[in-house]
């Protein structure tokens, strides 16, 4: 019997989480499951899913964004959330949905839809809530109402403090990344053939760190290197175009505007990887599990990344990968040393690593294209760390110290007597 899985997602582009949803929805066993995907708008993701035979419905969804974290913005999201509860719940019952899978933890309607339909709810956690400490305790309780919380990295999982609903499920490769021929790729992007190209891919936002890379171009060792060019691939969210304007203003203020190339969103990421000598992931806040780093390493690029969030789990510092302290402007020069060292070795700068070597990911098998299902970790995350387990085994069984019962001294002052009509009773001072 074929059952229906309802997937909810927060966007309709071709960025990391979008491609992961496409891989999951198209990778189901057709003899057991069919996918029904609900998106908040039309877009490339909707086109790709329909082209692969997946049913897609478009309707407004309640989605948390950094830009709406204000009293007015939260009020609008709450109204959309209430509408989701009724609309998605009716959809789930009408289509006899057996499972609701919310693909990002900022999409709110899945919890209510699953409760109305009486089916399990899987809430995929692809976010780290740094900077939202005021909201996090309450939102964490909401997320823990799900039947399962697959987290894309250990850095994401630790937010739930060992809750049994949470587990670690790293993303696999949703595409088979390759590197296009260097000269053709640079010609297509308008990048000088003899330049040292440092590329950054992803949404242009206030925390992804594109500004850190541009500032590095105007400070430290790279300020005098006219042959180093920054290639920015990506677009801002709708309504947040100011981030792109600010990026150009920073470049112009530092006098490096001619060395910053914005190519917009490129569905052919192979062209970007082919043109790049180095791919940088300069996130200023912890990045849960950026697909740009995963794909760039698998394609054979040299990767320089901020050493926080899920990035240290994906990349080993050394060889053709470099981990740098997150982007304070004072450390921009330190971040920029990677391209300068490698520009003298063209083969390694162009290829990063031999293509036959497994990319630096949690599981080397993840580097192969998979049919859509992400791979689980080799051991459950709830288990104790391996080194600690060996030490405990070597030390032998623990001896438990007998617990001493604390004796409470009762006095007339600490436990006043309470006379009732029935009999005399004692009450403790703490319950008075």
CSV table of C-alpha atoms in Angstrom, one decimal:
chain,number,residue,atom,x,y,z
A,1,UNK,CA,0.0,0.0,0.0
A,2,UNK,CA,1.3,3.5,-0.9
A,3,UNK,CA,1.1,6.1,1.8
A,4,UNK,CA,1.3,9.9,1.5
A,5,UNK,CA,4.0,12.0,3.2
A,6,UNK,CA,3.3,15.7,3.5
A,7,UNK,CA,6.4,17.9,3.2
A,8,UNK,CA,6.5,21.5,4.2
A,9,UNK,CA,9.3,23.8,3.2
A,10,UNK,CA,10.1,27.5,3.8
A,11,UNK,CA,11.4,28.6,0.3
A,12,UNK,CA,11.3,27.6,-3.3
A,13,UNK,CA,14.8,28.3,-4.6
A,14,UNK,CA,17.8,26.1,-5.4
A,15,UNK,CA,19.9,26.7,-2.3
A,16,UNK,CA,21.1,24.0,0.2
A,17,UNK,CA,17.9,23.2,2.1
A,18,UNK,CA,15.9,23.4,-1.1
A,19,UNK,CA,18.0,20.9,-2.9
A,20,UNK,CA,17.9,18.6,0.2
A,21,UNK,CA,14.1,18.6,0.1
A,22,UNK,CA,14.2,17.8,-3.6
A,23,UNK,CA,16.5,14.9,-2.9
A,24,UNK,CA,14.3,13.5,-0.1
A,25,UNK,CA,11.0,13.9,-2.0
A,26,UNK,CA,12.3,12.3,-5.2
A,27,UNK,CA,14.2,9.6,-3.4
A,28,UNK,CA,11.3,7.9,-1.7
A,29,UNK,CA,10.4,4.3,-2.5
A,30,UNK,CA,7.5,4.7,-5.0
A,31,UNK,CA,6.0,1.4,-3.9
A,32,UNK,CA,5.6,2.6,-0.3
A,33,UNK,CA,5.5,6.4,-0.3
A,34,UNK,CA,4.3,9.3,-2.4
A,35,UNK,CA,5.3,12.9,-1.7
A,36,UNK,CA,3.0,15.9,-1.4
A,37,UNK,CA,5.0,19.1,-1.1
A,38,UNK,CA,3.7,22.4,0.1
A,39,UNK,CA,5.7,25.5,-0.6
A,40,UNK,CA,5.0,29.2,0.2
A,41,UNK,CA,5.6,30.4,-3.3
A,42,UNK,CA,6.3,29.4,-6.9
A,43,UNK,CA,10.0,29.1,-7.8
A,44,UNK,CA,12.8,26.9,-9.2
A,45,UNK,CA,12.2,24.2,-6.5
A,46,UNK,CA,8.5,23.9,-7.5
A,47,UNK,CA,9.5,23.5,-11.2
A,48,UNK,CA,12.2,20.9,-10.4
A,49,UNK,CA,9.8,18.8,-8.2
A,50,UNK,CA,7.0,18.9,-10.8
A,51,UNK,CA,9.4,17.9,-13.5
A,52,UNK,CA,10.3,14.8,-11.5
A,53,UNK,CA,6.7,13.9,-10.9
A,54,UNK,CA,6.2,15.2,-7.4
A,55,UNK,CA,2.9,16.9,-6.6
A,56,UNK,CA,3.4,20.5,-5.4
A,57,UNK,CA,0.9,22.8,-3.8
A,58,UNK,CA,1.6,26.5,-3.2
A,59,UNK,CA,0.0,28.4,-0.3
A,60,UNK,CA,1.1,30.9,2.3
A,61,UNK,CA,3.0,29.4,5.2
A,62,UNK,CA,4.0,30.7,8.6
A,63,UNK,CA,7.8,31.0,8.4
A,64,UNK,CA,10.1,32.7,11.0
A,65,UNK,CA,12.7,35.0,9.4
A,66,UNK,CA,15.5,37.0,11.2
A,67,UNK,CA,14.0,40.2,9.6
A,68,UNK,CA,10.6,39.8,11.3
A,69,UNK,CA,11.8,39.2,14.9
A,70,UNK,CA,9.9,42.2,16.2
A,71,UNK,CA,6.5,42.5,18.0
A,72,UNK,CA,4.8,43.4,14.8
A,73,UNK,CA,6.5,40.7,12.8
A,74,UNK,CA,5.8,38.0,15.4
A,75,UNK,CA,2.2,39.1,15.4
A,76,UNK,CA,2.0,38.5,11.6
A,77,UNK,CA,3.6,35.1,11.9
A,78,UNK,CA,1.2,34.2,14.7
A,79,UNK,CA,-1.8,35.0,12.4
A,80,UNK,CA,-0.3,32.9,9.6
A,81,UNK,CA,0.4,30.1,12.0
A,82,UNK,CA,-3.3,30.0,13.0
A,83,UNK,CA,-4.3,29.9,9.4
A,84,UNK,CA,-1.8,27.0,8.8
A,85,UNK,CA,-3.4,25.0,11.6
A,86,UNK,CA,-6.7,24.9,9.9
A,87,UNK,CA,-5.7,24.8,6.2
A,88,UNK,CA,-2.9,22.2,6.5
A,89,UNK,CA,-4.8,20.1,9.0
A,90,UNK,CA,-7.7,19.8,6.6
A,91,UNK,CA,-5.4,19.1,3.7
A,92,UNK,CA,-3.7,16.3,5.7
A,93,UNK,CA,-7.0,14.7,6.6
A,94,UNK,CA,-8.4,15.0,3.1
A,95,UNK,CA,-5.4,13.4,1.5
A,96,UNK,CA,-5.1,10.7,4.1
A,97,UNK,CA,-1.5,11.8,5.0
A,98,UNK,CA,0.4,9.2,7.1
A,99,UNK,CA,3.4,11.5,8.0
A,100,UNK,CA,4.1,15.2,8.2
A,101,UNK,CA,7.7,16.2,7.5
A,102,UNK,CA,8.7,19.9,8.1
A,103,UNK,CA,12.0,20.4,6.3
A,104,UNK,CA,13.2,23.4,8.3
A,105,UNK,CA,12.6,24.3,11.9
A,106,UNK,CA,11.5,27.8,11.1
A,107,UNK,CA,8.4,26.5,9.3
A,108,UNK,CA,5.6,26.4,11.9
A,109,UNK,CA,2.5,24.8,10.4
A,110,UNK,CA,3.5,21.2,10.5
A,111,UNK,CA,3.0,20.7,14.2
A,112,UNK,CA,-0.6,21.7,14.1
A,113,UNK,CA,-1.3,19.8,10.9
A,114,UNK,CA,0.1,16.6,12.3
A,115,UNK,CA,-1.9,17.0,15.5
A,116,UNK,CA,-5.2,17.7,13.6
A,117,UNK,CA,-4.6,14.6,11.3
A,118,UNK,CA,-3.4,12.4,14.2
A,119,UNK,CA,-0.2,11.4,12.4
A,120,UNK,CA,3.5,11.6,13.4
A,121,UNK,CA,5.5,14.8,12.8
A,122,UNK,CA,9.2,14.9,11.8
A,123,UNK,CA,10.7,18.4,12.3
A,124,UNK,CA,14.0,18.8,10.5
A,125,UNK,CA,16.4,21.1,12.4
A,126,UNK,CA,18.7,22.9,10.0
A,127,UNK,CA,19.2,26.1,12.1
A,128,UNK,CA,21.3,27.2,15.1
A,129,UNK,CA,19.5,29.8,17.1
A,130,UNK,CA,22.4,32.0,18.1
A,131,UNK,CA,21.3,35.5,18.9
A,132,UNK,CA,17.7,34.5,19.8
A,133,UNK,CA,18.4,33.5,23.5
A,134,UNK,CA,15.3,35.4,24.6
A,135,UNK,CA,13.0,33.3,22.3
A,136,UNK,CA,14.8,30.0,22.4
A,137,UNK,CA,13.5,28.4,25.6
A,138,UNK,CA,9.8,28.7,24.5
A,139,UNK,CA,10.6,27.8,20.9
A,140,UNK,CA,12.6,24.8,22.0
A,141,UNK,CA,9.6,23.5,23.9
A,142,UNK,CA,7.5,23.8,20.7
A,143,UNK,CA,10.0,21.9,18.6
A,144,UNK,CA,10.1,19.1,21.2
A,145,UNK,CA,6.5,18.4,20.6
A,146,UNK,CA,7.6,16.6,17.4
A,147,UNK,CA,7.9,12.9,17.3
A,148,UNK,CA,11.4,13.2,15.8
A,149,UNK,CA,13.9,16.0,15.5
A,150,UNK,CA,16.7,15.0,13.0
A,151,UNK,CA,19.5,17.6,13.4
A,152,UNK,CA,21.9,18.1,10.5
A,153,UNK,CA,25.0,18.5,12.8
A,154,UNK,CA,26.3,18.0,16.3
A,155,UNK,CA,26.3,21.7,16.7
A,156,UNK,CA,22.6,21.8,15.9
A,157,UNK,CA,21.8,18.8,18.1
A,158,UNK,CA,23.4,20.2,21.3
A,159,UNK,CA,20.8,22.9,21.4
A,160,UNK,CA,18.3,20.3,22.7
A,161,UNK,CA,20.5,19.1,25.6
A,162,UNK,CA,20.1,15.4,25.0
A,163,UNK,CA,16.3,15.4,24.5
A,164,UNK,CA,15.3,11.9,23.3
A,165,UNK,CA,13.4,13.3,20.3
A,166,UNK,CA,16.6,14.8,18.9
A,167,UNK,CA,19.1,12.9,16.9
A,168,UNK,CA,21.9,13.7,14.4
A,169,UNK,CA,21.3,13.1,10.7
A,170,UNK,CA,23.9,14.9,8.5
A,171,UNK,CA,22.9,15.9,5.0
A,172,UNK,CA,24.3,14.0,2.1
A,173,UNK,CA,25.1,15.4,-1.3
A,174,UNK,CA,22.0,16.3,-3.1
A,175,UNK,CA,23.9,16.8,-6.4
A,176,UNK,CA,27.1,15.4,-7.9
A,177,UNK,CA,29.3,18.5,-7.9
A,178,UNK,CA,32.0,18.9,-10.5
A,179,UNK,CA,34.4,21.6,-11.7
A,180,UNK,CA,33.8,23.1,-15.1
A,181,UNK,CA,36.8,23.8,-17.3
A,182,UNK,CA,38.6,26.7,-15.9
A,183,UNK,CA,38.9,29.0,-18.9
A,184,UNK,CA,35.3,28.5,-20.0
A,185,UNK,CA,34.0,29.0,-16.5
A,186,UNK,CA,35.9,32.3,-16.0
A,187,UNK,CA,34.8,33.5,-19.4
A,188,UNK,CA,31.1,32.7,-18.5
A,189,UNK,CA,31.3,34.6,-15.2
A,190,UNK,CA,33.4,37.6,-16.5
A,191,UNK,CA,36.4,36.8,-14.3
A,192,UNK,CA,39.9,37.6,-15.5
A,193,UNK,CA,41.7,34.4,-16.6
A,194,UNK,CA,44.9,35.2,-14.7
A,195,UNK,CA,43.3,36.2,-11.4
A,196,UNK,CA,43.3,34.4,-8.1
A,197,UNK,CA,39.6,33.9,-7.6
A,198,UNK,CA,38.1,33.5,-4.1
A,199,UNK,CA,34.4,32.5,-4.3
A,200,UNK,CA,31.6,32.6,-1.8
A,201,UNK,CA,28.3,30.9,-2.5
A,202,UNK,CA,24.9,31.2,-0.7
A,203,UNK,CA,22.2,33.7,0.3
A,204,UNK,CA,23.5,37.2,0.7
A,205,UNK,CA,22.6,38.1,4.3
A,206,UNK,CA,23.9,39.9,7.3
A,207,UNK,CA,25.4,36.7,8.9
A,208,UNK,CA,26.7,34.7,6.0
A,209,UNK,CA,29.9,36.8,6.0
A,210,UNK,CA,30.1,38.0,2.4
A,211,UNK,CA,31.1,41.4,3.9
A,212,UNK,CA,33.9,39.8,5.9
A,213,UNK,CA,35.5,38.5,2.7
A,214,UNK,CA,35.1,41.9,0.9
A,215,UNK,CA,36.7,43.6,3.9
A,216,UNK,CA,39.6,41.2,3.8
A,217,UNK,CA,40.2,42.2,0.2
A,218,UNK,CA,40.9,45.8,1.3
A,219,UNK,CA,43.0,45.0,4.4
A,220,UNK,CA,46.1,43.1,5.3
A,221,UNK,CA,48.0,41.0,2.7
A,222,UNK,CA,45.3,41.2,0.1
A,223,UNK,CA,45.2,45.0,-0.1
A,224,UNK,CA,48.3,45.1,-2.3
A,225,UNK,CA,47.3,42.0,-4.3
A,226,UNK,CA,45.5,43.4,-7.3
A,227,UNK,CA,45.3,39.9,-8.9
A,228,UNK,CA,42.9,38.6,-6.2
A,229,UNK,CA,39.2,38.8,-7.1
A,230,UNK,CA,36.2,37.9,-4.9
A,231,UNK,CA,33.4,36.1,-6.7
A,232,UNK,CA,30.0,36.4,-4.9
A,233,UNK,CA,27.4,33.8,-6.1
A,234,UNK,CA,23.9,34.2,-4.6
A,235,UNK,CA,21.1,36.7,-4.1
A,236,UNK,CA,19.5,38.1,-0.9
A,237,UNK,CA,16.0,37.2,0.3
A,238,UNK,CA,13.2,39.2,-1.1
A,239,UNK,CA,12.8,42.4,0.9
A,240,UNK,CA,16.4,42.2,2.1
A,241,UNK,CA,18.2,43.6,-0.9
A,242,UNK,CA,19.9,46.1,1.4
A,243,UNK,CA,22.5,43.5,2.2
A,244,UNK,CA,23.6,43.4,-1.5
A,245,UNK,CA,23.7,47.2,-1.6
A,246,UNK,CA,25.8,47.4,1.6
A,247,UNK,CA,28.2,44.9,0.1
A,248,UNK,CA,28.8,47.1,-2.9
A,249,UNK,CA,29.1,50.1,-0.7
A,250,UNK,CA,31.8,48.4,1.5
A,251,UNK,CA,33.8,47.4,-1.6
A,252,UNK,CA,33.6,51.0,-3.0
A,253,UNK,CA,34.6,52.5,0.3
A,254,UNK,CA,37.7,50.3,0.4
A,255,UNK,CA,38.6,51.0,-3.2
A,256,UNK,CA,38.2,47.3,-4.3
A,257,UNK,CA,34.9,47.6,-6.1
A,258,UNK,CA,36.5,46.5,-9.4
A,259,UNK,CA,37.8,43.3,-7.7
A,260,UNK,CA,34.3,42.2,-6.5
A,261,UNK,CA,32.3,40.3,-9.1
A,262,UNK,CA,28.6,39.5,-8.2
A,263,UNK,CA,27.3,36.8,-10.6
A,264,UNK,CA,23.9,36.4,-8.9
A,265,UNK,CA,22.4,33.0,-8.2
A,266,UNK,CA,23.9,30.3,-10.5
A,267,UNK,CA,22.1,27.0,-10.9
A,268,UNK,CA,25.2,25.7,-12.6
A,269,UNK,CA,27.4,25.6,-9.5
A,270,UNK,CA,30.0,23.6,-11.5
A,271,UNK,CA,30.8,26.8,-13.3
A,272,UNK,CA,31.5,28.7,-10.0
A,273,UNK,CA,33.6,25.8,-8.7
A,274,UNK,CA,35.5,25.6,-12.0
A,275,UNK,CA,36.3,29.4,-11.9
A,276,UNK,CA,37.4,29.4,-8.2
A,277,UNK,CA,40.8,28.8,-6.8
A,278,UNK,CA,39.4,28.9,-3.3
A,279,UNK,CA,35.9,28.6,-1.9
A,280,UNK,CA,35.3,30.5,1.3
A,281,UNK,CA,32.5,30.0,3.9
A,282,UNK,CA,33.0,33.1,6.1
A,283,UNK,CA,29.9,32.8,8.3
A,284,UNK,CA,29.8,35.3,11.2
A,285,UNK,CA,27.4,33.2,13.2
A,286,UNK,CA,27.4,29.4,13.6
A,287,UNK,CA,26.4,27.8,10.3
A,288,UNK,CA,24.6,24.5,11.0
A,289,UNK,CA,25.8,22.4,8.0
A,290,UNK,CA,26.4,24.6,4.9
A,291,UNK,CA,26.0,22.6,1.7
A,292,UNK,CA,28.4,25.0,0.0
A,293,UNK,CA,31.3,23.7,2.0
A,294,UNK,CA,30.2,20.0,1.5
A,295,UNK,CA,29.8,20.4,-2.3
A,296,UNK,CA,33.0,22.5,-2.8
A,297,UNK,CA,35.1,19.9,-1.0
A,298,UNK,CA,33.5,17.1,-3.0
A,299,UNK,CA,34.1,18.9,-6.2
A,300,UNK,CA,37.8,19.2,-5.4
A,301,UNK,CA,38.1,22.9,-4.3
A,302,UNK,CA,40.3,24.3,-1.6
A,303,UNK,CA,38.0,25.4,1.2
A,304,UNK,CA,38.6,28.1,3.9
A,305,UNK,CA,35.8,28.2,6.5
A,306,UNK,CA,34.9,29.8,9.8
A,307,UNK,CA,35.7,27.4,12.7
A,308,UNK,CA,32.3,27.3,14.3
A,309,UNK,CA,28.9,25.7,13.9
A,310,UNK,CA,28.9,22.5,11.9
A,311,UNK,CA,31.9,23.4,9.8
A,312,UNK,CA,34.6,21.8,12.0
A,313,UNK,CA,32.5,18.6,11.7
A,314,UNK,CA,32.7,18.8,7.9
A,315,UNK,CA,36.3,19.9,7.3
A,316,UNK,CA,39.7,18.9,8.7
A,317,UNK,CA,42.0,21.9,9.3
A,318,UNK,CA,45.1,21.3,7.2
A,319,UNK,CA,46.0,20.1,3.7
A,320,UNK,CA,43.6,21.7,1.3
A,321,UNK,CA,41.2,22.9,4.0
A,322,UNK,CA,41.6,25.8,6.4
A,323,UNK,CA,39.6,26.7,9.5
A,324,UNK,CA,39.7,30.3,10.6
A,325,UNK,CA,38.3,32.2,13.5
A,326,UNK,CA,34.8,33.6,12.8
A,327,UNK,CA,34.7,36.9,11.0
A,328,UNK,CA,35.8,39.8,13.1
A,329,UNK,CA,37.2,42.5,10.8
A,330,UNK,CA,40.5,42.5,12.8
A,331,UNK,CA,41.1,38.9,11.7
A,332,UNK,CA,40.4,39.5,8.0
A,333,UNK,CA,44.1,39.4,7.2
A,334,UNK,CA,44.5,36.1,8.8
A,335,UNK,CA,41.6,34.7,6.8
A,336,UNK,CA,43.1,36.0,3.6
A,337,UNK,CA,46.4,34.2,3.9
A,338,UNK,CA,45.0,31.0,2.3
A,339,UNK,CA,44.8,32.2,-1.3
A,340,UNK,CA,48.1,34.0,-1.1
A,341,UNK,CA,50.0,30.9,-0.2
A,342,UNK,CA,48.4,28.8,-2.9
A,343,UNK,CA,48.7,31.2,-5.8
A,344,UNK,CA,52.3,30.1,-6.3
A,345,UNK,CA,51.2,26.5,-6.8
A,346,UNK,CA,48.8,26.6,-9.8
A,347,UNK,CA,47.9,22.9,-9.8
A,348,UNK,CA,46.9,22.7,-6.1
A,349,UNK,CA,45.2,26.1,-6.3
A,350,UNK,CA,43.1,25.1,-9.2
A,351,UNK,CA,42.2,21.6,-8.1
A,352,UNK,CA,42.5,21.7,-4.3
A,353,UNK,CA,43.1,18.0,-4.0
A,354,UNK,CA,43.4,14.9,-6.2
A,355,UNK,CA,39.9,14.0,-7.5
A,356,UNK,CA,40.2,10.4,-6.3
A,357,UNK,CA,40.5,11.3,-2.6
A,358,UNK,CA,37.4,11.2,-0.5
A,359,UNK,CA,36.2,14.7,0.5
A,360,UNK,CA,36.5,15.7,4.2
A,361,UNK,CA,33.0,14.9,5.4
A,362,UNK,CA,31.7,13.0,8.4
A,363,UNK,CA,31.2,9.9,6.3
A,364,UNK,CA,33.2,9.4,3.1
A,365,UNK,CA,30.2,7.5,1.6
A,366,UNK,CA,28.3,10.8,1.7
A,367,UNK,CA,30.5,12.1,-1.1
A,368,UNK,CA,28.7,9.8,-3.6
A,369,UNK,CA,25.4,10.9,-5.0
A,370,UNK,CA,22.6,9.1,-3.1
A,371,UNK,CA,19.0,8.4,-4.2
A,372,UNK,CA,17.7,11.1,-1.8
A,373,UNK,CA,17.9,9.8,1.7
A,374,UNK,CA,20.4,11.4,4.0
A,375,UNK,CA,22.7,9.0,5.8
A,376,UNK,CA,22.5,8.4,9.6
A,377,UNK,CA,25.5,8.7,11.8
A,378,UNK,CA,27.5,5.5,12.5
A,379,UNK,CA,26.6,5.5,16.2
A,380,UNK,CA,23.7,7.1,18.0
A,381,UNK,CA,24.6,10.5,19.3
A,382,UNK,CA,23.1,9.8,22.7
A,383,UNK,CA,25.9,7.4,23.4
A,384,UNK,CA,28.9,8.6,25.4
A,385,UNK,CA,32.0,9.8,23.5
A,386,UNK,CA,34.2,6.9,22.5
A,387,UNK,CA,37.3,8.0,24.4
A,388,UNK,CA,35.3,8.5,27.6
A,389,UNK,CA,33.7,5.0,27.2
A,390,UNK,CA,37.1,3.4,26.8
A,391,UNK,CA,38.4,5.1,29.9
A,392,UNK,CA,35.4,4.0,31.9
A,393,UNK,CA,35.7,0.4,30.7
A,394,UNK,CA,39.4,0.4,31.6
A,395,UNK,CA,38.6,1.6,35.1
A,396,UNK,CA,36.1,-1.1,35.7
A,397,UNK,CA,32.6,-0.9,37.2
A,398,UNK,CA,31.9,2.1,39.3
A,399,UNK,CA,31.4,1.8,43.0
A,400,UNK,CA,28.3,3.6,44.0
A,401,UNK,CA,28.5,5.5,47.2
A,402,UNK,CA,25.6,4.9,49.6
A,403,UNK,CA,23.2,7.8,49.6
A,404,UNK,CA,22.8,9.4,53.0
A,405,UNK,CA,19.3,10.2,54.0
A,406,UNK,CA,19.1,13.7,55.1
A,407,UNK,CA,17.4,14.0,58.5
A,408,UNK,CA,15.2,17.0,59.0
A,409,UNK,CA,15.2,18.2,62.5
A,410,UNK,CA,11.7,19.2,63.4
A,411,UNK,CA,11.1,21.8,66.0
A,412,UNK,CA,8.1,23.8,67.2
A,413,UNK,CA,9.6,26.8,65.3
A,414,UNK,CA,10.3,25.0,62.0
A,415,UNK,CA,7.1,22.9,61.9
A,416,UNK,CA,4.3,24.7,63.6
A,417,UNK,CA,1.3,22.7,64.8
A,418,UNK,CA,-1.9,23.0,62.9
A,419,UNK,CA,-5.1,22.2,64.8
A,420,UNK,CA,-8.1,21.2,62.8
A,421,UNK,CA,-11.6,20.1,63.8
A,422,UNK,CA,-10.7,16.5,63.1
A,423,UNK,CA,-7.3,16.0,64.7
A,424,UNK,CA,-3.9,17.6,65.2
A,425,UNK,CA,-1.5,17.4,62.2
A,426,UNK,CA,2.0,18.6,61.4
A,427,UNK,CA,2.9,20.7,58.5
A,428,UNK,CA,6.3,21.7,57.3
A,429,UNK,CA,7.4,25.2,57.2
A,430,UNK,CA,8.1,24.9,53.4
A,431,UNK,CA,4.4,24.2,52.6
A,432,UNK,CA,3.1,27.0,54.8
